[in-house]
PDB file of C-alpha atoms in Angstrom:
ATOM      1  CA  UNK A   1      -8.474   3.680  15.747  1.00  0.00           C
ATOM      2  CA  UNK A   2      -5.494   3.797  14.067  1.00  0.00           C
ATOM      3  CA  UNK A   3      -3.981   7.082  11.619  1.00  0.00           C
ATOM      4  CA  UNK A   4      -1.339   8.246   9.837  1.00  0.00           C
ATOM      5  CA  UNK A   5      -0.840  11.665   8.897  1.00  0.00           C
ATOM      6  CA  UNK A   6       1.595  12.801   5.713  1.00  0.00           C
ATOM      7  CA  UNK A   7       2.067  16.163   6.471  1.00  0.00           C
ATOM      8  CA  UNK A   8       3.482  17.100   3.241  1.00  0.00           C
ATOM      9  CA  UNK A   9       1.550  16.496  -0.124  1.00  0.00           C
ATOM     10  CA  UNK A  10       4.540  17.172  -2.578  1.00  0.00           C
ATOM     11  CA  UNK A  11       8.211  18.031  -1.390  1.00  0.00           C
ATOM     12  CA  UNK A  12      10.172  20.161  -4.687  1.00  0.00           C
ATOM     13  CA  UNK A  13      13.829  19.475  -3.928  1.00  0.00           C
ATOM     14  CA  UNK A  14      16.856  19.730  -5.961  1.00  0.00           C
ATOM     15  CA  UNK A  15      19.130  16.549  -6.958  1.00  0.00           C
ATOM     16  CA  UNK A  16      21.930  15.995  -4.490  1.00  0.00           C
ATOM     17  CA  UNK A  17      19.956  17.672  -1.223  1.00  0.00           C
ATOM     18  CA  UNK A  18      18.798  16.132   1.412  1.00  0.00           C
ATOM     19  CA  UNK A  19      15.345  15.320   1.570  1.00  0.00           C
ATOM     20  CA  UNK A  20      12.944  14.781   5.030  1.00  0.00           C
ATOM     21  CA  UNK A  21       9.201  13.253   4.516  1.00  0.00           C
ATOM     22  CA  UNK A  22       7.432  13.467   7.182  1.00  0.00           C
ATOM     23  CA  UNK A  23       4.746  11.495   8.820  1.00  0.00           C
ATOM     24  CA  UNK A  24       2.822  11.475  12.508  1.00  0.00           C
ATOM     25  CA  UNK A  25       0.881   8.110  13.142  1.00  0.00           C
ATOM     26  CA  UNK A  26      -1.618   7.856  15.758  1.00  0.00           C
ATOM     27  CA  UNK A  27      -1.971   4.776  17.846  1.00  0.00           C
ATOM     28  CA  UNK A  28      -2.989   3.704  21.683  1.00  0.00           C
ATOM     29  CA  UNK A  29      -0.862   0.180  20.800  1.00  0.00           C
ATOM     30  CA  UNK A  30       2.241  -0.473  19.956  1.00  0.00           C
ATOM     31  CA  UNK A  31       2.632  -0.602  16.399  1.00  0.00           C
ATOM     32  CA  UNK A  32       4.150  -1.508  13.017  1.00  0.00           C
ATOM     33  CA  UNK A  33       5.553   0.897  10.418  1.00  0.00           C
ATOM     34  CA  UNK A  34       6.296   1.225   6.853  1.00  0.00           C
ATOM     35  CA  UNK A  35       7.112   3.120   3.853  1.00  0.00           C
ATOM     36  CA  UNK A  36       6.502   2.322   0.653  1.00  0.00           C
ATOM     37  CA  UNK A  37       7.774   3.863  -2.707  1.00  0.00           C
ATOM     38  CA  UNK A  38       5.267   3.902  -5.895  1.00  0.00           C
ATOM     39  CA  UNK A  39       6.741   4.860  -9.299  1.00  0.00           C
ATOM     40  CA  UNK A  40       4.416   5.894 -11.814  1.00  0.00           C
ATOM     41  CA  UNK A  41       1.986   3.184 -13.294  1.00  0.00           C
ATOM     42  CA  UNK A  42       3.889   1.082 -10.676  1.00  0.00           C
ATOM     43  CA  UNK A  43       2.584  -1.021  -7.503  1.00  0.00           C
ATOM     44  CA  UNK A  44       3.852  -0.055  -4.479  1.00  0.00           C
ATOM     45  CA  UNK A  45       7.686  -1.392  -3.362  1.00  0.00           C
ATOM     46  CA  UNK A  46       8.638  -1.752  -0.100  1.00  0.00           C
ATOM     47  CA  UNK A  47      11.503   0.764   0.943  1.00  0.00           C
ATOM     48  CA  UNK A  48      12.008  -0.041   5.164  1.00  0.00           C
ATOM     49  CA  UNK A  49      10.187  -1.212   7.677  1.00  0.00           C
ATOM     50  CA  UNK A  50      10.045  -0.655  11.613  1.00  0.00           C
ATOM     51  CA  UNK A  51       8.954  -3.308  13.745  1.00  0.00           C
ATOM     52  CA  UNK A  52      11.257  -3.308  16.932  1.00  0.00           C
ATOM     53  CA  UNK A  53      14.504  -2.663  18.255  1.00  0.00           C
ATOM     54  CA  UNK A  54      16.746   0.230  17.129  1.00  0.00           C
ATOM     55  CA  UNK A  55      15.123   3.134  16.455  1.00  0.00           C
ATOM     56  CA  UNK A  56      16.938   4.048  12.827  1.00  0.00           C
ATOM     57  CA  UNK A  57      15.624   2.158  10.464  1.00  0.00           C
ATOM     58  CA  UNK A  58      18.182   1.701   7.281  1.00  0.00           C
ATOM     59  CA  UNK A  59      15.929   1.127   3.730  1.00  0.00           C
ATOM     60  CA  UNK A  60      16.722   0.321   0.393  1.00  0.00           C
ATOM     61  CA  UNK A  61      17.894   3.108  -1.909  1.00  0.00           C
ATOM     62  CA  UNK A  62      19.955   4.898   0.512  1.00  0.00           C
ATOM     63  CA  UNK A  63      16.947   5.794   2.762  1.00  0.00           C
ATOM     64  CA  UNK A  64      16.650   5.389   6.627  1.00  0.00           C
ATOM     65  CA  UNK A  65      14.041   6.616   9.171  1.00  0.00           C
ATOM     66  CA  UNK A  66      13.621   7.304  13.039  1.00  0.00           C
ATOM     67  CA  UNK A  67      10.722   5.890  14.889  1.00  0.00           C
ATOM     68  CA  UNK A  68       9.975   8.386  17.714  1.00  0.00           C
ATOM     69  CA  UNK A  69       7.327   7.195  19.872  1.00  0.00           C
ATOM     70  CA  UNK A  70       7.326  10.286  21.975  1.00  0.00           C
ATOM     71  CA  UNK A  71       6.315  12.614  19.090  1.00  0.00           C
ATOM     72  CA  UNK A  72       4.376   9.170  17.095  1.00  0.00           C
ATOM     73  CA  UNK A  73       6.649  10.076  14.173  1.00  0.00           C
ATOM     74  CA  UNK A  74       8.517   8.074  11.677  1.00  0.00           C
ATOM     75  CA  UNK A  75      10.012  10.521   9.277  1.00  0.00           C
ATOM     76  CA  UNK A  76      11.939   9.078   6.224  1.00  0.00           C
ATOM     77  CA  UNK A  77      15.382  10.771   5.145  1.00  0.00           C
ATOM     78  CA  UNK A  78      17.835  10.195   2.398  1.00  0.00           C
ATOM     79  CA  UNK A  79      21.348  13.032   2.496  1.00  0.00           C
ATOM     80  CA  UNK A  80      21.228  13.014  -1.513  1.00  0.00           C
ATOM     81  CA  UNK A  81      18.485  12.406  -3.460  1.00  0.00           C
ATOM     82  CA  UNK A  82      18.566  11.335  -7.257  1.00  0.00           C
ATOM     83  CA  UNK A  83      16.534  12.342 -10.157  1.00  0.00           C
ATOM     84  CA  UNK A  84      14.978   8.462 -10.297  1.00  0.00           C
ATOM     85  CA  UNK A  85      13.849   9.328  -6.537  1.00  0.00           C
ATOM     86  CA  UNK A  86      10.822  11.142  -8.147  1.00  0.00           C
ATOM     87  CA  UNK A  87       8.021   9.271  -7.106  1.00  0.00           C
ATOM     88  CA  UNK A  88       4.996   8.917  -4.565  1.00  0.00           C
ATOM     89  CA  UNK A  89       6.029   7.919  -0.672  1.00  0.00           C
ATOM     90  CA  UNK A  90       3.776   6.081   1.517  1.00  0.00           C
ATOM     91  CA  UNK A  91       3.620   6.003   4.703  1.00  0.00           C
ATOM     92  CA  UNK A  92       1.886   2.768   6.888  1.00  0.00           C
ATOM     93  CA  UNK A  93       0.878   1.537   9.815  1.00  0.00           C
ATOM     94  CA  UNK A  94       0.176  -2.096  11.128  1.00  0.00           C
ATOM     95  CA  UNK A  95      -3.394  -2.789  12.092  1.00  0.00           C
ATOM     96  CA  UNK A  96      -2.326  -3.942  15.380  1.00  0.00           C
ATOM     97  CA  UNK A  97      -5.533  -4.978  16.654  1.00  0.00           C
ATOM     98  CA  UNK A  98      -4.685  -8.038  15.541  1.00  0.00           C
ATOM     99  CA  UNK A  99      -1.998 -10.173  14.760  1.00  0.00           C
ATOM    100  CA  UNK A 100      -2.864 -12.128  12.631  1.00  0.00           C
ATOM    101  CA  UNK A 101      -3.470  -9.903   9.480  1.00  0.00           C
ATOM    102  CA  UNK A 102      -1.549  -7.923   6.859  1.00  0.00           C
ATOM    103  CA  UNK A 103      -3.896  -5.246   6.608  1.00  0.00           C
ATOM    104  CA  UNK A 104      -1.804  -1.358   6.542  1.00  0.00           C
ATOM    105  CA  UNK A 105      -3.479   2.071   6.933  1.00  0.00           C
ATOM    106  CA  UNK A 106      -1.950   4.003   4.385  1.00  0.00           C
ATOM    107  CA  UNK A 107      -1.189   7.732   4.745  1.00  0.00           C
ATOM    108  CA  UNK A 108      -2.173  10.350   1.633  1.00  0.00           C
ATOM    109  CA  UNK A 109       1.033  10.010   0.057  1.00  0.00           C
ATOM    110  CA  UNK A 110       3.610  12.800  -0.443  1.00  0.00           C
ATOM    111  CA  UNK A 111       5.076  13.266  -3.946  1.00  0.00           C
ATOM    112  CA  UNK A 112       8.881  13.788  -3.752  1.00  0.00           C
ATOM    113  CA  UNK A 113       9.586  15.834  -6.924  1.00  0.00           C
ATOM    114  CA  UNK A 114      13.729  15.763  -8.017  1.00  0.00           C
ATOM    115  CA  UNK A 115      14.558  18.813  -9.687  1.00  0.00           C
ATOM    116  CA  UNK A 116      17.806  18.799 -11.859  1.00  0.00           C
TER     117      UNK A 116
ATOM    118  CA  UNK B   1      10.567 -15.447  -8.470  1.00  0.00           C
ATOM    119  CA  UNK B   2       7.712 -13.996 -10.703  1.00  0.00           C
ATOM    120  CA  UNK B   3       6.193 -10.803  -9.063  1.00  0.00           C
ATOM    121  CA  UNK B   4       2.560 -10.670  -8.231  1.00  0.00           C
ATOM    122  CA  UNK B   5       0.905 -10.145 -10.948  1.00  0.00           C
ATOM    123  CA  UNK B   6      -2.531  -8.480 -11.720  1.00  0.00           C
ATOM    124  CA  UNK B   7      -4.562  -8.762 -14.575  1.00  0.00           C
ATOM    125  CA  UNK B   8      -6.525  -7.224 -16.794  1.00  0.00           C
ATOM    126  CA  UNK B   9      -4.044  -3.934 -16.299  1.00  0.00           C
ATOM    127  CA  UNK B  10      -6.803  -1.480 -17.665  1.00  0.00           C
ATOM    128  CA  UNK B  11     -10.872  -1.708 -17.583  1.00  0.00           C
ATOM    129  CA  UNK B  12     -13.412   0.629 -19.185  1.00  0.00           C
ATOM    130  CA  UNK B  13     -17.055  -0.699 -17.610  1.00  0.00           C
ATOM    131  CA  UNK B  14     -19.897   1.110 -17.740  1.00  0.00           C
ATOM    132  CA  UNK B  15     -22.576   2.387 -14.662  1.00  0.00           C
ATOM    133  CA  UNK B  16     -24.574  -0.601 -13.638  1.00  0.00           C
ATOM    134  CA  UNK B  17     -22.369  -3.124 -14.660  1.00  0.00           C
ATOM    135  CA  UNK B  18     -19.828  -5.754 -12.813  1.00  0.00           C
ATOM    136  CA  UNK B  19     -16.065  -6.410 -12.804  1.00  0.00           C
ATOM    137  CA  UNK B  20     -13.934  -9.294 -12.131  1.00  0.00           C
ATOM    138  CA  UNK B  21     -10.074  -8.798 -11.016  1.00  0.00           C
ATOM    139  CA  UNK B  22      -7.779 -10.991 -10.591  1.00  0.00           C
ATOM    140  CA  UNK B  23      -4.474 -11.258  -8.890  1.00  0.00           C
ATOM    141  CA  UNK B  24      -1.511 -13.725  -8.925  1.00  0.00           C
ATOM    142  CA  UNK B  25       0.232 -14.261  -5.815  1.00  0.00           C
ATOM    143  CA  UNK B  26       4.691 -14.516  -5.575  1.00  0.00           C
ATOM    144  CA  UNK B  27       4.681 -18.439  -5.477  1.00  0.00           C
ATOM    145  CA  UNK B  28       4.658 -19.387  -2.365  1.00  0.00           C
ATOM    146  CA  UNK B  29       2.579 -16.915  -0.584  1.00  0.00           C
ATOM    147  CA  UNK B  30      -0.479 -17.533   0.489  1.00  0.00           C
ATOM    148  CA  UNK B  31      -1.800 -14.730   1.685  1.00  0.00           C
ATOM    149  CA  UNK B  32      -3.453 -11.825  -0.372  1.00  0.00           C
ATOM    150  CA  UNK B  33      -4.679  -8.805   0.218  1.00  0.00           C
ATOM    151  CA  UNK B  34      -6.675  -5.904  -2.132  1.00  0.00           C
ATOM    152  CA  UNK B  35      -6.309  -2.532  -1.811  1.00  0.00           C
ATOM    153  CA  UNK B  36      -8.506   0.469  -3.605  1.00  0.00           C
ATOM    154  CA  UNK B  37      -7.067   3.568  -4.720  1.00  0.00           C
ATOM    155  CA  UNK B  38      -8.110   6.909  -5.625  1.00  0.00           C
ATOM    156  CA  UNK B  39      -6.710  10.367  -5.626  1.00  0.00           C
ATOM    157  CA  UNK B  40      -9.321  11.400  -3.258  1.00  0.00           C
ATOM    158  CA  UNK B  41      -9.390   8.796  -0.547  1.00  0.00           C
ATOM    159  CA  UNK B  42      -6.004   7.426  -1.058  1.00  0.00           C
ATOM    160  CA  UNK B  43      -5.028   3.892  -0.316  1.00  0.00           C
ATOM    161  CA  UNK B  44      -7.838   1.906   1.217  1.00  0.00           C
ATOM    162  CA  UNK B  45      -8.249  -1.876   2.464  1.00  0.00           C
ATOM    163  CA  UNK B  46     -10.572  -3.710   0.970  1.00  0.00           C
ATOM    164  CA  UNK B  47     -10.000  -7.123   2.177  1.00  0.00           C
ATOM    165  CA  UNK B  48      -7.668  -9.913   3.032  1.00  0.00           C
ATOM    166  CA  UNK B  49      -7.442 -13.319   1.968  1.00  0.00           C
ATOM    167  CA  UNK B  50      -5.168 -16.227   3.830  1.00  0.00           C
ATOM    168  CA  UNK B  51      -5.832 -20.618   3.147  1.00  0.00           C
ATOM    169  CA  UNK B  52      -9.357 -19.375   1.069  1.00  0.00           C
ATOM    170  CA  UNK B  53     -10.709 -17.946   3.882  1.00  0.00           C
ATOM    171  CA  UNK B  54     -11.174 -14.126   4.057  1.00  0.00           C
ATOM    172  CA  UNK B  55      -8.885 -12.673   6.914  1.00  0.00           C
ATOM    173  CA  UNK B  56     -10.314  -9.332   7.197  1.00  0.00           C
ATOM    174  CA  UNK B  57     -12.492  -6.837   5.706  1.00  0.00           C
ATOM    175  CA  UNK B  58     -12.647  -2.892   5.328  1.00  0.00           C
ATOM    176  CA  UNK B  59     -15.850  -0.378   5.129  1.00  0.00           C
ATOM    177  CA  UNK B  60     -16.683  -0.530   1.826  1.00  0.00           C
ATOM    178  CA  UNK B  61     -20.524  -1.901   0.666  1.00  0.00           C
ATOM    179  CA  UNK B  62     -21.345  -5.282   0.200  1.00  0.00           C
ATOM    180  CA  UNK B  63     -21.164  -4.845  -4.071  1.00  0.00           C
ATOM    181  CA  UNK B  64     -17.551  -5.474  -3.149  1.00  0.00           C
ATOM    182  CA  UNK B  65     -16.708  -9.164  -2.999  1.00  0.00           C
ATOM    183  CA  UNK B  66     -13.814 -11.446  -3.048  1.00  0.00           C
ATOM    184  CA  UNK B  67     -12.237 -14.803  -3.437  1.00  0.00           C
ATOM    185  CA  UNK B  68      -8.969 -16.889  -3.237  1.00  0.00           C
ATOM    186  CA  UNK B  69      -8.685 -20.266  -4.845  1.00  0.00           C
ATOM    187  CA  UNK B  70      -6.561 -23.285  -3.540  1.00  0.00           C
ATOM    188  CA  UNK B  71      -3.674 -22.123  -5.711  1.00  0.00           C
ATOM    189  CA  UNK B  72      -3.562 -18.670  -3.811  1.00  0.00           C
ATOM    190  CA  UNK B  73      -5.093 -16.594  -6.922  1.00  0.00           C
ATOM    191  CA  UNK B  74      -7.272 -14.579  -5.775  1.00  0.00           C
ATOM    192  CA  UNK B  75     -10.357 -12.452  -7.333  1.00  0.00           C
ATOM    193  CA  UNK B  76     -12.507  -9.113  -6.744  1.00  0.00           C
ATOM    194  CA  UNK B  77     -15.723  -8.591  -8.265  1.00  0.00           C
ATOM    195  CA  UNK B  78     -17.805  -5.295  -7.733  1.00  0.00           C
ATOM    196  CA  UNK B  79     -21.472  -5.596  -8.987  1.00  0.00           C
ATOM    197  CA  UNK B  80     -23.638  -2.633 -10.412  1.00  0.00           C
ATOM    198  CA  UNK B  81     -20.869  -0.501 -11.078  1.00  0.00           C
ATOM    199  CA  UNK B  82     -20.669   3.167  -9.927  1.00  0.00           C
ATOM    200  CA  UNK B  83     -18.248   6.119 -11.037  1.00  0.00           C
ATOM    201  CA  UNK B  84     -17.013   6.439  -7.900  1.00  0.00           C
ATOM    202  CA  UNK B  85     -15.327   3.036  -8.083  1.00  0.00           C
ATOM    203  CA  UNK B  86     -13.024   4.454 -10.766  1.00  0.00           C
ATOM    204  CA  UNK B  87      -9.316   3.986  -8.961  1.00  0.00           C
ATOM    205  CA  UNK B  88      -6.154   2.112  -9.094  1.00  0.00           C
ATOM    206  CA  UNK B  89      -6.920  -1.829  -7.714  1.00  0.00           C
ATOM    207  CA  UNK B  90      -4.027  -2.796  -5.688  1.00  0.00           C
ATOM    208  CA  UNK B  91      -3.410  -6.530  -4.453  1.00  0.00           C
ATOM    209  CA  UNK B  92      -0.260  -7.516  -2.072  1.00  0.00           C
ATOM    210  CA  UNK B  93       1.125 -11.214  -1.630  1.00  0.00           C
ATOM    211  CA  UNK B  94       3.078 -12.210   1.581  1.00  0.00           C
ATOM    212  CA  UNK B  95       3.938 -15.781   2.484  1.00  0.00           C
ATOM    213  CA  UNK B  96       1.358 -15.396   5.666  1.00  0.00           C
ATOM    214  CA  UNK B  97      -1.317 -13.364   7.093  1.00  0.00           C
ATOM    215  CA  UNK B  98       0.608 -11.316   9.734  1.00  0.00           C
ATOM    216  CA  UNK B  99       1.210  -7.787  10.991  1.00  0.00           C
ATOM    217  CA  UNK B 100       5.231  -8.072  10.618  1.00  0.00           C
ATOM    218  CA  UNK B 101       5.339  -9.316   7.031  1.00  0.00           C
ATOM    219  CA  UNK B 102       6.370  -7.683   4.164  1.00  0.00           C
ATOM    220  CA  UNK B 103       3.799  -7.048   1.321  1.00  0.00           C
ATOM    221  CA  UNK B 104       4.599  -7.393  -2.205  1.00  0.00           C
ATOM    222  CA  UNK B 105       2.183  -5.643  -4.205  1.00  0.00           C
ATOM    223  CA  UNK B 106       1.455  -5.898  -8.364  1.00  0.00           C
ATOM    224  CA  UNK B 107       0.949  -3.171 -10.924  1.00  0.00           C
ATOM    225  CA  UNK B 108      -2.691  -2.744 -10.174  1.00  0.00           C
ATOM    226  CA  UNK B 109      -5.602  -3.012 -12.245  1.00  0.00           C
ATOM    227  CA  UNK B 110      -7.035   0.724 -13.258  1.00  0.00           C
ATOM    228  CA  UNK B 111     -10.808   0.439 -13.457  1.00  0.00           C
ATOM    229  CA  UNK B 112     -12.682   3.624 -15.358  1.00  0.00           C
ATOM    230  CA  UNK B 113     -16.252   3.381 -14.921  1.00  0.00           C
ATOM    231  CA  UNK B 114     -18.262   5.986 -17.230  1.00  0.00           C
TER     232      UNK B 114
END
């Protein structure tokens, strides 16, 4: 079965730093990946998505992450962060036992929290 | 295009009794999908909905139902309502049922049973 582990539950960082959220999936398939941003009292918004190819993954908002499939991560990054970057960061897998569904396995969520 | 849009956005029920969500797909998409969550448990699947016909289903108890209608809205209902179903009601649109597409999810519906 398919998991994904957030290894962080909030990440304090101050605006302009870089910021790394980190997350370890676990899979005997190949898989599908995802993060998703949720802003308070907010559905969730798609930020990038992995699905093949090249390895760095460029997102909205000036964030990008690296699918490793030697250490099953898929970390997300941003070099300067912004005070509206405060918000809750999913991570997601596919549920590639089959194709033919949309379902994700969500990780716990890590809070990024901006400090000025 | 109009987002997806959920509705009612907040629901006080009461131990015992039922609820009916509902969620409007981005037009054009067809296929729907509910998701439950809670601070302890986090982001769960419920189900998925594609052409009326449910897709796929997670492990939660059969007091959790669902439907989509020809027009792509789709509906949860939980019967004999317990406090543990208090969470944040999630439901994402995407044009088809498929592993590679992106999900467009509304502002939820947040459900407080007491």
């Amino acid at each position: 079965a398919q998991s994904v582990t957030q290894l962080d539950s909030q990440v304090p960082v101050f605006e302009e730093a870089p910021v790394e959220l980190r997350c370890n999936y676990s899979s005997s398939v190949s898989v599908y990946l995802f993060w998703y941003v949720q802003y308070p009292n907010q559905g969730l918004q798609l930020l990038l998505k992995y699905l093949s190819g090249s390895t760095l993954v460029k997102g909205i908002n000036g964030f990008e992450a690296e699918f490793n499939k030697s250490q099953t991560s898929f970390h997300l990054r941003k070099p300067s962060v912004h005070i509206s970057d405060t918000a809750e960061y999913f991570c997601a897998v596919s549920d590639s036992s089959s194709s033919n569904t949309g379902k994700l396995i969500f990780g716990q969520g890590t809070t990024l929290q901006v400090k000025p | 295009k109009a987002g997806v849009t959920q509705t009612p956005r907040y629901l006080i029920k009461t131990r015992g009794q039922q609820v009916t969500l509902s969620c409007s797909p981005i037009s054009g998409h067809r296929s729907v999908s509910w998701y439950q969550q809670t601070p302890g448990q986090g982001l769960q699947f419920l189900f998925e909905y594609f052409s009326e016909t449910q897709r796929n289903k997670g492990n939660f108890p059969g007091r959790f139902s669902g439907r989509q209608f020809s027009n792509s809205r789709s509906e949860m209902n939980v019967s004999t309502l317990e406090l543990g179903d208090s969470a944040l009601y999630l439901c994402a649109s995407s044009p088809r049922t498929s592993v590679i597409e992106t999900q467009y999810f509304g502002p939820g519906t947040r459900l407080l049973v007491l």
